[in-house]
XYZ file of N, CA, C and O in Angstrom:
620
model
N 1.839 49.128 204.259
C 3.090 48.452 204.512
C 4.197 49.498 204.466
O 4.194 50.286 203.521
N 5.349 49.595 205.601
C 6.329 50.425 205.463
C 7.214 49.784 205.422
O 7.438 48.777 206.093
N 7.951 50.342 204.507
C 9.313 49.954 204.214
C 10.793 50.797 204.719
O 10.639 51.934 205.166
N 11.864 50.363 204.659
C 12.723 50.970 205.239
C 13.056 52.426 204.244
O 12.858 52.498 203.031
N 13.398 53.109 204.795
C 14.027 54.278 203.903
C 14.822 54.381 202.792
O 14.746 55.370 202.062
N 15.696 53.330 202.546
C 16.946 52.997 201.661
C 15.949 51.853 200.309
O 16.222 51.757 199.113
N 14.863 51.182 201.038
C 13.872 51.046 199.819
C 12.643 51.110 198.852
O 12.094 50.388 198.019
N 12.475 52.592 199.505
C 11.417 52.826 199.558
C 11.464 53.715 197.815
O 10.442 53.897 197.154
N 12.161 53.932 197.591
C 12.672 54.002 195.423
C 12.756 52.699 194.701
O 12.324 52.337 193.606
N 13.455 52.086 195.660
C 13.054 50.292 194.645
C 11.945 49.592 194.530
O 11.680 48.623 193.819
N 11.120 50.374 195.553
C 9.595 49.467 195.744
C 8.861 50.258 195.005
O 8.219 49.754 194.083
N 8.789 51.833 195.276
C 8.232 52.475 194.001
C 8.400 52.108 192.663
O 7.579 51.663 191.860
N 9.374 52.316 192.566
C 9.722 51.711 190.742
C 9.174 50.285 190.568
O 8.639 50.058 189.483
N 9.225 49.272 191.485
C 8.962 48.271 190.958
C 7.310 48.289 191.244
O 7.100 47.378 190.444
N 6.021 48.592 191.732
C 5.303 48.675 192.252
C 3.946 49.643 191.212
O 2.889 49.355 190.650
N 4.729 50.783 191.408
C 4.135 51.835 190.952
C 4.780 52.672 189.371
O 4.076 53.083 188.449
N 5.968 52.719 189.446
C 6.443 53.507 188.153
C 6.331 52.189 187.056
O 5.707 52.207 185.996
N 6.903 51.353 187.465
C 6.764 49.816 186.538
C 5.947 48.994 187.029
O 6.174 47.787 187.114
N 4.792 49.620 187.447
C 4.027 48.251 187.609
C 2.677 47.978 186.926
O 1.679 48.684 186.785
N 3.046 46.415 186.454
C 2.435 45.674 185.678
C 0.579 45.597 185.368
O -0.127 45.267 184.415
N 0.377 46.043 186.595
C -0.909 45.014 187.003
C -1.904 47.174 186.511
O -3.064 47.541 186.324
N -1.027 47.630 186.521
C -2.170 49.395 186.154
C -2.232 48.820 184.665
O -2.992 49.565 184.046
N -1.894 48.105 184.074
C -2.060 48.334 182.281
C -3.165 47.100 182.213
O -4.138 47.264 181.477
N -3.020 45.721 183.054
C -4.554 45.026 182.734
C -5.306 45.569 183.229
O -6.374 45.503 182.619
N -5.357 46.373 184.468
C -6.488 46.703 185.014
C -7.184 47.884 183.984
O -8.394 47.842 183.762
N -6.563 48.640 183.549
C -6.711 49.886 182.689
C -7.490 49.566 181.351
O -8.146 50.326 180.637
N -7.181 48.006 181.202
C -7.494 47.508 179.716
C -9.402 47.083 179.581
O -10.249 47.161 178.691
N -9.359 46.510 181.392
C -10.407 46.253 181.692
C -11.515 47.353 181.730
O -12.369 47.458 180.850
N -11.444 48.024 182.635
C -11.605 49.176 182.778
C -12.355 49.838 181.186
O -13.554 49.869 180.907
N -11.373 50.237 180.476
C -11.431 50.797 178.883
C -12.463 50.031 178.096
O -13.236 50.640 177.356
N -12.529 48.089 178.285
C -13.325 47.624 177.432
C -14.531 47.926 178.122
O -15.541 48.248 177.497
N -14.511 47.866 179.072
C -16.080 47.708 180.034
C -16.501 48.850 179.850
O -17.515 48.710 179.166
N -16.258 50.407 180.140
C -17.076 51.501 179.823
C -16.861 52.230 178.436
O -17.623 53.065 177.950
N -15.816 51.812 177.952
C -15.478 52.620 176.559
C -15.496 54.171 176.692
O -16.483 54.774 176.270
N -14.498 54.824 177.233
C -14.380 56.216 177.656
C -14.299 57.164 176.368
O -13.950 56.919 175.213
N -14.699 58.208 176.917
C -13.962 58.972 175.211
C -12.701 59.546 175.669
O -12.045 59.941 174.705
N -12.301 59.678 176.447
C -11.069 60.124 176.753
C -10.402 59.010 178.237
O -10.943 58.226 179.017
N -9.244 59.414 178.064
C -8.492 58.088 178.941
C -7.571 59.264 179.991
O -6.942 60.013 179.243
N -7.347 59.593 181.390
C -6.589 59.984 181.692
C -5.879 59.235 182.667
O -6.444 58.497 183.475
N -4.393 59.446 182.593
C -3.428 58.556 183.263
C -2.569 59.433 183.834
O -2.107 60.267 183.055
N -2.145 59.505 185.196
C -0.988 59.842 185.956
C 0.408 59.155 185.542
O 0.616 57.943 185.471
N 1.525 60.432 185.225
C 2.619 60.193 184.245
C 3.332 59.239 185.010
O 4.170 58.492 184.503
N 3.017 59.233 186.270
C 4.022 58.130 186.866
C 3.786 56.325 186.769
O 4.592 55.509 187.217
N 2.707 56.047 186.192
C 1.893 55.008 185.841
C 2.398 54.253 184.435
O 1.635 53.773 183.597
N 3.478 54.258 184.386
C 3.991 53.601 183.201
C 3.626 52.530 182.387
O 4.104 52.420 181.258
N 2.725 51.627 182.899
C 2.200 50.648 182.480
C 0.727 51.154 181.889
O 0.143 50.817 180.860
N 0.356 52.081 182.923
C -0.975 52.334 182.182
C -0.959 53.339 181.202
O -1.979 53.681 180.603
N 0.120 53.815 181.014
C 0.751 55.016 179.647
C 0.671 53.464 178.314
O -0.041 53.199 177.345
N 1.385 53.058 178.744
C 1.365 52.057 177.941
C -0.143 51.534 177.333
O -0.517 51.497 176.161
N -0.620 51.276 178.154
C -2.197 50.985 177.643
C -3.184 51.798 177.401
O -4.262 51.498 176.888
N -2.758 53.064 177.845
C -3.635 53.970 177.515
C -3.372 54.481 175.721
O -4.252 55.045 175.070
N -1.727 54.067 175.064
C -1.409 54.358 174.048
C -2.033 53.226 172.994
O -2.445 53.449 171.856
N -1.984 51.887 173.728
C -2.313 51.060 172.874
C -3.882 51.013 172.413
O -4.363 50.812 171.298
N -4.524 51.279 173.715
C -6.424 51.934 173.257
C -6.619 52.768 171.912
O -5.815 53.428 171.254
N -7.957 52.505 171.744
C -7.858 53.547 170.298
C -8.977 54.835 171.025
O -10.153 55.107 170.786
N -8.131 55.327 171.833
C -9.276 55.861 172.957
C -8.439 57.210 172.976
O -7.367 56.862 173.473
N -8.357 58.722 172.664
C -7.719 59.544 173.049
C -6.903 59.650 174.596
O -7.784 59.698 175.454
N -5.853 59.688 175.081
C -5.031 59.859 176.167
C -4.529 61.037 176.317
O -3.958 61.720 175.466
N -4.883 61.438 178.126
C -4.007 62.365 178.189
C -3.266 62.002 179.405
O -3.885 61.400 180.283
N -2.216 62.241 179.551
C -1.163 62.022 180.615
C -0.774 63.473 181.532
O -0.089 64.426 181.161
N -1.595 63.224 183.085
C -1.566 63.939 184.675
C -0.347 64.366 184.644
O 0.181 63.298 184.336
N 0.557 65.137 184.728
C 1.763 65.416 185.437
C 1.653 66.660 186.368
O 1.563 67.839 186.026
N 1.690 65.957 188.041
C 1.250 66.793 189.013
C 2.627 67.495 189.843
O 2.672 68.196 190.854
N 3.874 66.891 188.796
C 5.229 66.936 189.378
C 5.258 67.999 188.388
O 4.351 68.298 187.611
N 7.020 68.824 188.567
C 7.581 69.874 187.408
C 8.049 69.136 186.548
O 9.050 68.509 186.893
N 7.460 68.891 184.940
C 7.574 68.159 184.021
C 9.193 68.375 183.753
O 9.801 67.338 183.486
N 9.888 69.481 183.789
C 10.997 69.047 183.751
C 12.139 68.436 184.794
O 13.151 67.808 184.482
N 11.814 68.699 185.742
C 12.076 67.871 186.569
C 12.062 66.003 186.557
O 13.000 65.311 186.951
N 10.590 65.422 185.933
C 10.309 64.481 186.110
C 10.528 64.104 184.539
O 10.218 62.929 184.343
N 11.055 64.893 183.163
C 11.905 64.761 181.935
C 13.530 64.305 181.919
O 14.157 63.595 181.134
N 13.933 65.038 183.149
C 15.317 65.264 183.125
C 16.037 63.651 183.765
O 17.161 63.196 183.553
N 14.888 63.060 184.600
C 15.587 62.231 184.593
C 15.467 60.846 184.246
O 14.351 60.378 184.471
N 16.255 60.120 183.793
C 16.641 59.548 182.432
C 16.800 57.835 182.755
O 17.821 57.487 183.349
N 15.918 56.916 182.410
C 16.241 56.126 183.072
C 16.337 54.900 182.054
O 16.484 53.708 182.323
N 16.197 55.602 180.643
C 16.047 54.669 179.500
C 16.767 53.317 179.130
O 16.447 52.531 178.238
N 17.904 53.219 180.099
C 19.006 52.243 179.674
C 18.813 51.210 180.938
O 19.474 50.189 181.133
N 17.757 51.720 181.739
C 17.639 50.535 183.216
C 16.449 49.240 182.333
O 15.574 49.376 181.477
N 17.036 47.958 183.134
C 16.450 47.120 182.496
C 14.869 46.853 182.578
O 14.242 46.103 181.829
N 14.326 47.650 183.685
C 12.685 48.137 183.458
C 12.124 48.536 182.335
O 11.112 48.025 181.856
N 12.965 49.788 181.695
C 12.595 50.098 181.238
C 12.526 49.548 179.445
O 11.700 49.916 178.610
N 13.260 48.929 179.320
C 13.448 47.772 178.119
C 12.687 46.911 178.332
O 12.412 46.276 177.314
N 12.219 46.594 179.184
C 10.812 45.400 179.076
C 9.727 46.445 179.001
O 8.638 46.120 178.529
N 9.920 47.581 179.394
C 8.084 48.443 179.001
C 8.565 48.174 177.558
O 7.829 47.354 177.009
N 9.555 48.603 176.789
C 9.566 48.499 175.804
C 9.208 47.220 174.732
O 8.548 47.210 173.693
N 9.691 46.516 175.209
C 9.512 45.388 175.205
C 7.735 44.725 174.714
O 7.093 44.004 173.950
N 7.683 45.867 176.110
C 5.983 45.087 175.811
C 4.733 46.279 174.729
O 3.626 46.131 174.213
N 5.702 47.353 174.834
C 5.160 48.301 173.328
C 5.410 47.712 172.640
O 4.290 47.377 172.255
N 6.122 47.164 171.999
C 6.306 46.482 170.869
C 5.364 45.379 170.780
O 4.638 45.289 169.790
N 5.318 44.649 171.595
C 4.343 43.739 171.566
C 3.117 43.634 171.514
O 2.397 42.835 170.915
N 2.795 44.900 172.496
C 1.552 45.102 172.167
C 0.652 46.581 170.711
O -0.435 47.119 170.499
N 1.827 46.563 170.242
C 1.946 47.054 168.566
C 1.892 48.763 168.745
O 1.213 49.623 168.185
N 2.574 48.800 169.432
C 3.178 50.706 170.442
C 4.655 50.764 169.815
O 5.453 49.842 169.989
N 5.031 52.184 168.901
C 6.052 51.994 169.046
C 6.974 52.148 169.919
O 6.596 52.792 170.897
N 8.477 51.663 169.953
C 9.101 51.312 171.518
C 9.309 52.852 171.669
O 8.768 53.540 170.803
N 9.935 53.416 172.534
C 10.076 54.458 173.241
C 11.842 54.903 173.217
O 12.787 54.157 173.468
N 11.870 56.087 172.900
C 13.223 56.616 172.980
C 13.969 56.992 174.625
O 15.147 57.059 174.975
N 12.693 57.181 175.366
C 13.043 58.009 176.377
C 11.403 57.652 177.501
O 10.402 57.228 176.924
N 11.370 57.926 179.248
C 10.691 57.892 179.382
C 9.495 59.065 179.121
O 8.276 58.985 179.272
N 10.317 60.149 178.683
C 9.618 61.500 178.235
C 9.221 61.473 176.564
O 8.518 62.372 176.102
N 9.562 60.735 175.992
C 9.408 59.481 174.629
C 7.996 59.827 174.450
O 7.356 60.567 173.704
N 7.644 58.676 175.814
C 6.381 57.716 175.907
C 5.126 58.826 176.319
O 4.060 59.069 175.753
N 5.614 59.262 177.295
C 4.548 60.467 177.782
C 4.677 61.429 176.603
O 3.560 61.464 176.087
N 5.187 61.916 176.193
C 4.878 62.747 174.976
C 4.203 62.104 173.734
O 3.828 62.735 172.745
N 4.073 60.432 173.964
C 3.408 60.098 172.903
C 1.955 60.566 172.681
O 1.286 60.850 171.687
N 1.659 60.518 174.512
C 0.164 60.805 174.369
C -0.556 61.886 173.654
O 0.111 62.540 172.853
N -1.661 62.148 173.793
C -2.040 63.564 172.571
C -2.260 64.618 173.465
O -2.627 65.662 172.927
N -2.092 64.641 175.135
C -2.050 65.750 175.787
C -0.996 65.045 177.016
O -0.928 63.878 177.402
N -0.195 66.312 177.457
C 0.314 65.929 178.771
C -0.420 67.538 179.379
O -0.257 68.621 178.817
N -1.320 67.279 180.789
C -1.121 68.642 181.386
C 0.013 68.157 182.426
O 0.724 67.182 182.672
N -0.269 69.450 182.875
C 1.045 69.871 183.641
C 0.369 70.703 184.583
O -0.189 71.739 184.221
N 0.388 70.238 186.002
C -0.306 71.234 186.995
C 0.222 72.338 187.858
O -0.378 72.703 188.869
N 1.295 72.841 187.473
C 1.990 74.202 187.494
C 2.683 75.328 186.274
O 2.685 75.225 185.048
N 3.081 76.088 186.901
C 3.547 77.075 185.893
C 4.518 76.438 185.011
O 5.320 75.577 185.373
N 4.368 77.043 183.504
C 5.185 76.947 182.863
C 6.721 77.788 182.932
O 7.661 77.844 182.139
N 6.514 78.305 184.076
C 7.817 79.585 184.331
C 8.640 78.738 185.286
O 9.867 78.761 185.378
N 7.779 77.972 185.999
C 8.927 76.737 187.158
C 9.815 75.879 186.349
O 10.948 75.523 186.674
N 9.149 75.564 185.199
C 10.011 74.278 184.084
C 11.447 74.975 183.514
O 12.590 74.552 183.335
N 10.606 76.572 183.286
C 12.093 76.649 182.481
C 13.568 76.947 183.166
O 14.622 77.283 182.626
N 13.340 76.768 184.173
C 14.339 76.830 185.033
C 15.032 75.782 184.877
O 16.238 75.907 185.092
N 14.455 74.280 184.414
C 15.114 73.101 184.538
C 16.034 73.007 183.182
O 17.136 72.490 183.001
N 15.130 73.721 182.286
C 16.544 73.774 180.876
C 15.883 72.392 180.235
O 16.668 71.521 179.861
N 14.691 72.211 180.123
C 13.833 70.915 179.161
C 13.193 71.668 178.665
O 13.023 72.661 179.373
N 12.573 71.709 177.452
C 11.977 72.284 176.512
C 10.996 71.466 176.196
O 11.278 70.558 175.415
N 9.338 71.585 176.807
C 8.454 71.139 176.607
C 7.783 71.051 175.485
O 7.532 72.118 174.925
N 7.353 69.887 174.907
C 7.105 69.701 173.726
C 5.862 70.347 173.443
O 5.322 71.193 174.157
N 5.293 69.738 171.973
C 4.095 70.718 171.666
C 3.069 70.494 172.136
O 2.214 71.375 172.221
N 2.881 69.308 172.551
C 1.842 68.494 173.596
C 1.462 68.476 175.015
O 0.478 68.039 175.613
N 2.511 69.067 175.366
C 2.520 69.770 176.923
C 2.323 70.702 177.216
O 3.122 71.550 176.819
N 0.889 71.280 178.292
C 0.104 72.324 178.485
C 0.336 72.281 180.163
O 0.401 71.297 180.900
N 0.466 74.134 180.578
C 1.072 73.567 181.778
C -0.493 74.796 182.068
O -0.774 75.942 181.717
N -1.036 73.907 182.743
C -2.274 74.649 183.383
C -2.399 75.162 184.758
O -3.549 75.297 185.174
N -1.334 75.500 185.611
C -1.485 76.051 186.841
C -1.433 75.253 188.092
O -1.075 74.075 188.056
N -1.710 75.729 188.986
C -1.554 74.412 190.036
C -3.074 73.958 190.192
O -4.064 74.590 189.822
N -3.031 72.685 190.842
C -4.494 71.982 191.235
C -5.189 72.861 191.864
O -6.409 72.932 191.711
N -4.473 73.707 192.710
C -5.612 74.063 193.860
C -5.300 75.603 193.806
O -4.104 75.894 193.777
N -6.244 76.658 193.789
C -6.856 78.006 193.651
C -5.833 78.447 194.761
O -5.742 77.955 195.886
N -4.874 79.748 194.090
C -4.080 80.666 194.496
C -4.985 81.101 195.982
O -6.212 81.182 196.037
N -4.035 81.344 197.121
C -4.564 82.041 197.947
C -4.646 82.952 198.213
O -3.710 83.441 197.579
N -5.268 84.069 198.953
C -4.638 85.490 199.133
C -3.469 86.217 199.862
O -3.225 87.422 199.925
N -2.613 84.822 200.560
C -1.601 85.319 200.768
C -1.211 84.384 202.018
O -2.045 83.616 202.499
N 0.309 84.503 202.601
C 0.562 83.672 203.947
C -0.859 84.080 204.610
O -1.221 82.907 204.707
N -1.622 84.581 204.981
C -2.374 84.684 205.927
C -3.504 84.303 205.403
O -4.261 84.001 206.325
N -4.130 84.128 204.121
C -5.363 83.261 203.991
C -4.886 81.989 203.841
O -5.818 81.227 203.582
N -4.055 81.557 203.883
C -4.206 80.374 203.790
C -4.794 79.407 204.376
O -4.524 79.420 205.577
N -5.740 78.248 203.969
C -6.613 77.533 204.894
C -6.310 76.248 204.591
O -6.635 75.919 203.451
N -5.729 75.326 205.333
C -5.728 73.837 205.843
C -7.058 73.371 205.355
O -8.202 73.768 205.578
N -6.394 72.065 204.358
C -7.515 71.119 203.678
C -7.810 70.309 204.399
O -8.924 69.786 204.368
N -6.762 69.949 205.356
C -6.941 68.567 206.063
C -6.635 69.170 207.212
O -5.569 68.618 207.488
N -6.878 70.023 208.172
C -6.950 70.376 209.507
C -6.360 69.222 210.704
O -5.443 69.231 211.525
N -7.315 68.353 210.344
C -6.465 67.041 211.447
C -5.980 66.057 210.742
O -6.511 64.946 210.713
N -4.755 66.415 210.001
C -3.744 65.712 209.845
C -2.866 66.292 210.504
O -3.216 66.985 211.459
N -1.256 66.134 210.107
C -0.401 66.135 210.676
C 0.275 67.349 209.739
O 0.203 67.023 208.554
N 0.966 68.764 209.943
C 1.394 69.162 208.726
C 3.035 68.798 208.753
O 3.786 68.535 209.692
N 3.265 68.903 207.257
C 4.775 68.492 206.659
C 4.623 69.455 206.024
O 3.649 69.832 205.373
N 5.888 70.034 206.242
C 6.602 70.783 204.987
C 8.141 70.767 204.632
O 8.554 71.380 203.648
């Protein structure tokens, strides 16, 4: 489904950054195989949420520049008082910040340099490990090789 350009941040947030339905599914999920470890993409707010409330170790994906995706601040929008809302309820304590919650977990990686963050002026906590990028350095503009050949490229 495409949406127009001007809402395509309101549908995210409501959809994907706040959406509801990643924390039952996650719950399901958790009782049915019983993982020893839980990993969740930081943008998954609901399933941060349930991944905290499990008695299951969590670590929280961040495939963005953690300070980048720290810096901005959305603690006082009324989304984000009902996640809270529902930490509390579901016996989590509530959250200061959305960088709060993700730092609650017992690991955040981080899939780039730790030398890109400090540029942003956030000071990564003790829980945040910034392990490099996903995909193996190349040897240069000229090795570079196309993952997806017939797609379309963007840059």
């Amino acid at each position: 489904m495409r949406h127009p350009p001007d809402q395509e941040l309101a549908y995210a947030q409501e959809h994907i950054y706040y959406g509801k339905t990643y924390q039952s599914d996650l719950r399901a999920v958790i009782e049915e195989v019983a993982p020893d470890v839980v990993m969740v993409d930081v943008l998954l707010r609901y399933a941060i949420l349930e991944g905290l409330r499990a008695d299951t170790p969590l670590i929280v994906l961040c495939h963005i520049l953690y300070g980048a995706y720290t810096s901005s601040d959305d603690r006082g929008s009324a989304r984000f008082q009902e996640l809270n809302q529902a930490a509390i309820r579901d016996g989590v304590p509530a959250f200061t910040s959305p960088r709060g919650m993700v730092e609650s977990a017992d690991c955040v990686l981080v899939f780039s340099y730790a030398g890109f963050d400090s540029r942003s002026g956030v000071e990564a906590g003790e829980k945040v490990v910034h392990v490099g990028p996903l995909r193996a350095p190349s040897a240069g503009p000229s090795g570079w090789v196309r993952r997806l050949p017939d797609r379309r490229l963007v840059l």
